[in-house]
């Protein structure tokens, strides 16, 4: 299946071509800006270095999307989902985590009324 053509990065005056919104360099800057100025401080505390270590270990142990596997597809997992959200008393325990592809994670988050409300 053909891919969409790459387009210029959305960062002002950057001419790098990218498949996403920003090139790699400006994607990092965009994430840093979001974490520093737009993300809720309480959420920022929950997702620190400890979470990154937990996430990396979990994704190594569960490299495939769990929902896609249930449907008979083998899709690499890129995100870790909290079954019970941290905002509702969830934790980082392995029983509360689920490895998902970006598509499945976005679907679940939208259904729960998460980040996009």
mmCIF file of C-alpha atoms in Angstrom:
data_model
loop_
_atom_site.group_PDB
_atom_site.id
_atom_site.type_symbol
_atom_site.label_atom_id
_atom_site.label_comp_id
_atom_site.label_asym_id
_atom_site.label_seq_id
_atom_site.Cartn_x
_atom_site.Cartn_y
_atom_site.Cartn_z
ATOM 1 C CA UNK A 1 0.000 0.000 0.000
ATOM 2 C CA UNK A 2 1.521 3.377 -0.939
ATOM 3 C CA UNK A 3 2.446 5.783 1.811
ATOM 4 C CA UNK A 4 1.543 9.444 1.954
ATOM 5 C CA UNK A 5 4.318 11.719 0.691
ATOM 6 C CA UNK A 6 6.471 13.376 3.309
ATOM 7 C CA UNK A 7 5.820 17.011 4.055
ATOM 8 C CA UNK A 8 7.835 19.824 5.655
ATOM 9 C CA UNK A 9 8.115 19.901 9.447
ATOM 10 C CA UNK A 10 5.506 22.175 11.104
ATOM 11 C CA UNK A 11 8.134 23.920 13.222
ATOM 12 C CA UNK A 12 8.632 27.507 11.946
ATOM 13 C CA UNK A 13 11.358 27.802 9.270
ATOM 14 C CA UNK A 14 12.255 24.073 9.364
ATOM 15 C CA UNK A 15 12.442 22.500 5.919
ATOM 16 C CA UNK A 16 13.064 18.879 6.973
ATOM 17 C CA UNK A 17 10.638 16.405 5.411
ATOM 18 C CA UNK A 18 8.693 14.177 7.772
ATOM 19 C CA UNK A 19 5.826 11.705 7.788
ATOM 20 C CA UNK A 20 4.456 13.155 11.044
ATOM 21 C CA UNK A 21 3.856 16.682 12.260
ATOM 22 C CA UNK A 22 7.437 17.467 13.278
ATOM 23 C CA UNK A 23 10.906 16.180 12.342
ATOM 24 C CA UNK A 24 12.732 14.153 15.020
ATOM 25 C CA UNK A 25 14.561 17.160 16.455
ATOM 26 C CA UNK A 26 11.465 19.330 16.744
ATOM 27 C CA UNK A 27 9.291 16.449 17.966
ATOM 28 C CA UNK A 28 11.496 16.291 21.073
ATOM 29 C CA UNK A 29 11.205 20.056 21.539
ATOM 30 C CA UNK A 30 7.428 19.840 21.158
ATOM 31 C CA UNK A 31 7.196 17.089 23.795
ATOM 32 C CA UNK A 32 9.427 19.036 26.187
ATOM 33 C CA UNK A 33 7.272 22.146 25.738
ATOM 34 C CA UNK A 34 4.091 20.135 26.354
ATOM 35 C CA UNK A 35 5.516 18.511 29.498
ATOM 36 C CA UNK A 36 6.803 21.804 30.885
ATOM 37 C CA UNK A 37 3.947 24.199 30.114
ATOM 38 C CA UNK A 38 0.782 22.302 29.218
ATOM 39 C CA UNK A 39 0.801 19.056 31.212
ATOM 40 C CA UNK A 40 -0.774 19.093 34.654
ATOM 41 C CA UNK A 41 1.951 19.203 37.382
ATOM 42 C CA UNK A 42 0.412 16.223 39.204
ATOM 43 C CA UNK A 43 0.529 14.140 36.043
ATOM 44 C CA UNK A 44 4.107 15.237 35.415
ATOM 45 C CA UNK A 45 5.093 13.866 38.854
ATOM 46 C CA UNK A 46 3.493 10.478 38.123
ATOM 47 C CA UNK A 47 5.404 9.987 34.869
ATOM 48 C CA UNK A 48 9.010 10.585 35.939
ATOM 49 C CA UNK A 49 12.166 8.478 35.640
ATOM 50 C CA UNK A 50 10.692 5.612 37.669
ATOM 51 C CA UNK A 51 7.816 5.279 35.184
ATOM 52 C CA UNK A 52 10.224 5.273 32.244
ATOM 53 C CA UNK A 53 12.168 2.358 33.761
ATOM 54 C CA UNK A 54 8.959 0.429 34.482
ATOM 55 C CA UNK A 55 7.679 1.120 30.965
ATOM 56 C CA UNK A 56 10.900 0.003 29.281
ATOM 57 C CA UNK A 57 10.994 -3.264 31.266
ATOM 58 C CA UNK A 58 7.323 -3.969 30.555
ATOM 59 C CA UNK A 59 7.595 -3.315 26.816
ATOM 60 C CA UNK A 60 10.591 -5.683 26.599
ATOM 61 C CA UNK A 61 8.582 -8.419 28.312
ATOM 62 C CA UNK A 62 5.432 -7.725 26.223
ATOM 63 C CA UNK A 63 6.538 -6.549 22.736
ATOM 64 C CA UNK A 64 3.159 -7.127 21.009
ATOM 65 C CA UNK A 65 -0.157 -5.279 21.330
ATOM 66 C CA UNK A 66 -2.380 -7.309 23.655
ATOM 67 C CA UNK A 67 -5.673 -6.238 22.016
ATOM 68 C CA UNK A 68 -4.435 -6.976 18.504
ATOM 69 C CA UNK A 69 -3.244 -10.413 19.694
ATOM 70 C CA UNK A 70 -6.770 -11.151 20.959
ATOM 71 C CA UNK A 71 -8.029 -10.347 17.439
ATOM 72 C CA UNK A 72 -5.430 -12.593 15.805
ATOM 73 C CA UNK A 73 -3.071 -9.818 14.603
ATOM 74 C CA UNK A 74 0.592 -9.391 15.496
ATOM 75 C CA UNK A 75 1.268 -5.676 15.957
ATOM 76 C CA UNK A 76 4.268 -4.223 17.817
ATOM 77 C CA UNK A 77 3.365 -2.441 21.047
ATOM 78 C CA UNK A 78 4.577 1.138 21.362
ATOM 79 C CA UNK A 79 2.637 2.326 24.398
ATOM 80 C CA UNK A 80 1.785 1.091 27.868
ATOM 81 C CA UNK A 81 -1.773 1.633 29.099
ATOM 82 C CA UNK A 82 -2.887 1.764 32.734
ATOM 83 C CA UNK A 83 -6.030 -0.374 33.052
ATOM 84 C CA UNK A 84 -7.102 1.640 36.103
ATOM 85 C CA UNK A 85 -5.901 5.188 35.406
ATOM 86 C CA UNK A 86 -3.510 6.776 37.877
ATOM 87 C CA UNK A 87 -5.980 9.620 38.325
ATOM 88 C CA UNK A 88 -8.538 7.096 39.601
ATOM 89 C CA UNK A 89 -6.267 5.332 42.073
ATOM 90 C CA UNK A 90 -4.361 3.069 39.687
ATOM 91 C CA UNK A 91 -0.675 2.272 40.064
ATOM 92 C CA UNK A 92 2.331 1.117 38.061
ATOM 93 C CA UNK A 93 1.982 -2.550 39.118
ATOM 94 C CA UNK A 94 2.293 -5.099 36.327
ATOM 95 C CA UNK A 95 -1.304 -6.291 36.839
ATOM 96 C CA UNK A 96 -2.512 -2.756 36.012
ATOM 97 C CA UNK A 97 -0.506 -2.391 32.792
ATOM 98 C CA UNK A 98 -1.278 -3.377 29.209
ATOM 99 C CA UNK A 99 1.025 -3.172 26.166
ATOM 100 C CA UNK A 100 -0.779 -1.615 23.180
ATOM 101 C CA UNK A 101 -0.099 -0.274 19.710
ATOM 102 C CA UNK A 102 -0.694 3.452 19.200
ATOM 103 C CA UNK A 103 -4.019 2.885 17.452
ATOM 104 C CA UNK A 104 -5.498 0.685 20.206
ATOM 105 C CA UNK A 105 -4.184 3.013 22.923
ATOM 106 C CA UNK A 106 -5.745 6.068 21.257
ATOM 107 C CA UNK A 107 -9.063 4.238 20.889
ATOM 108 C CA UNK A 108 -9.176 3.207 24.552
ATOM 109 C CA UNK A 109 -8.105 6.655 25.761
ATOM 110 C CA UNK A 110 -10.795 8.351 23.660
ATOM 111 C CA UNK A 111 -13.473 5.927 24.918
ATOM 112 C CA UNK A 112 -12.472 6.599 28.525
ATOM 113 C CA UNK A 113 -12.543 10.343 27.937
ATOM 114 C CA UNK A 114 -8.854 10.636 28.737
ATOM 115 C CA UNK A 115 -6.426 13.115 27.265
ATOM 116 C CA UNK A 116 -8.777 14.489 24.596
ATOM 117 C CA UNK A 117 -11.897 14.596 26.799
#
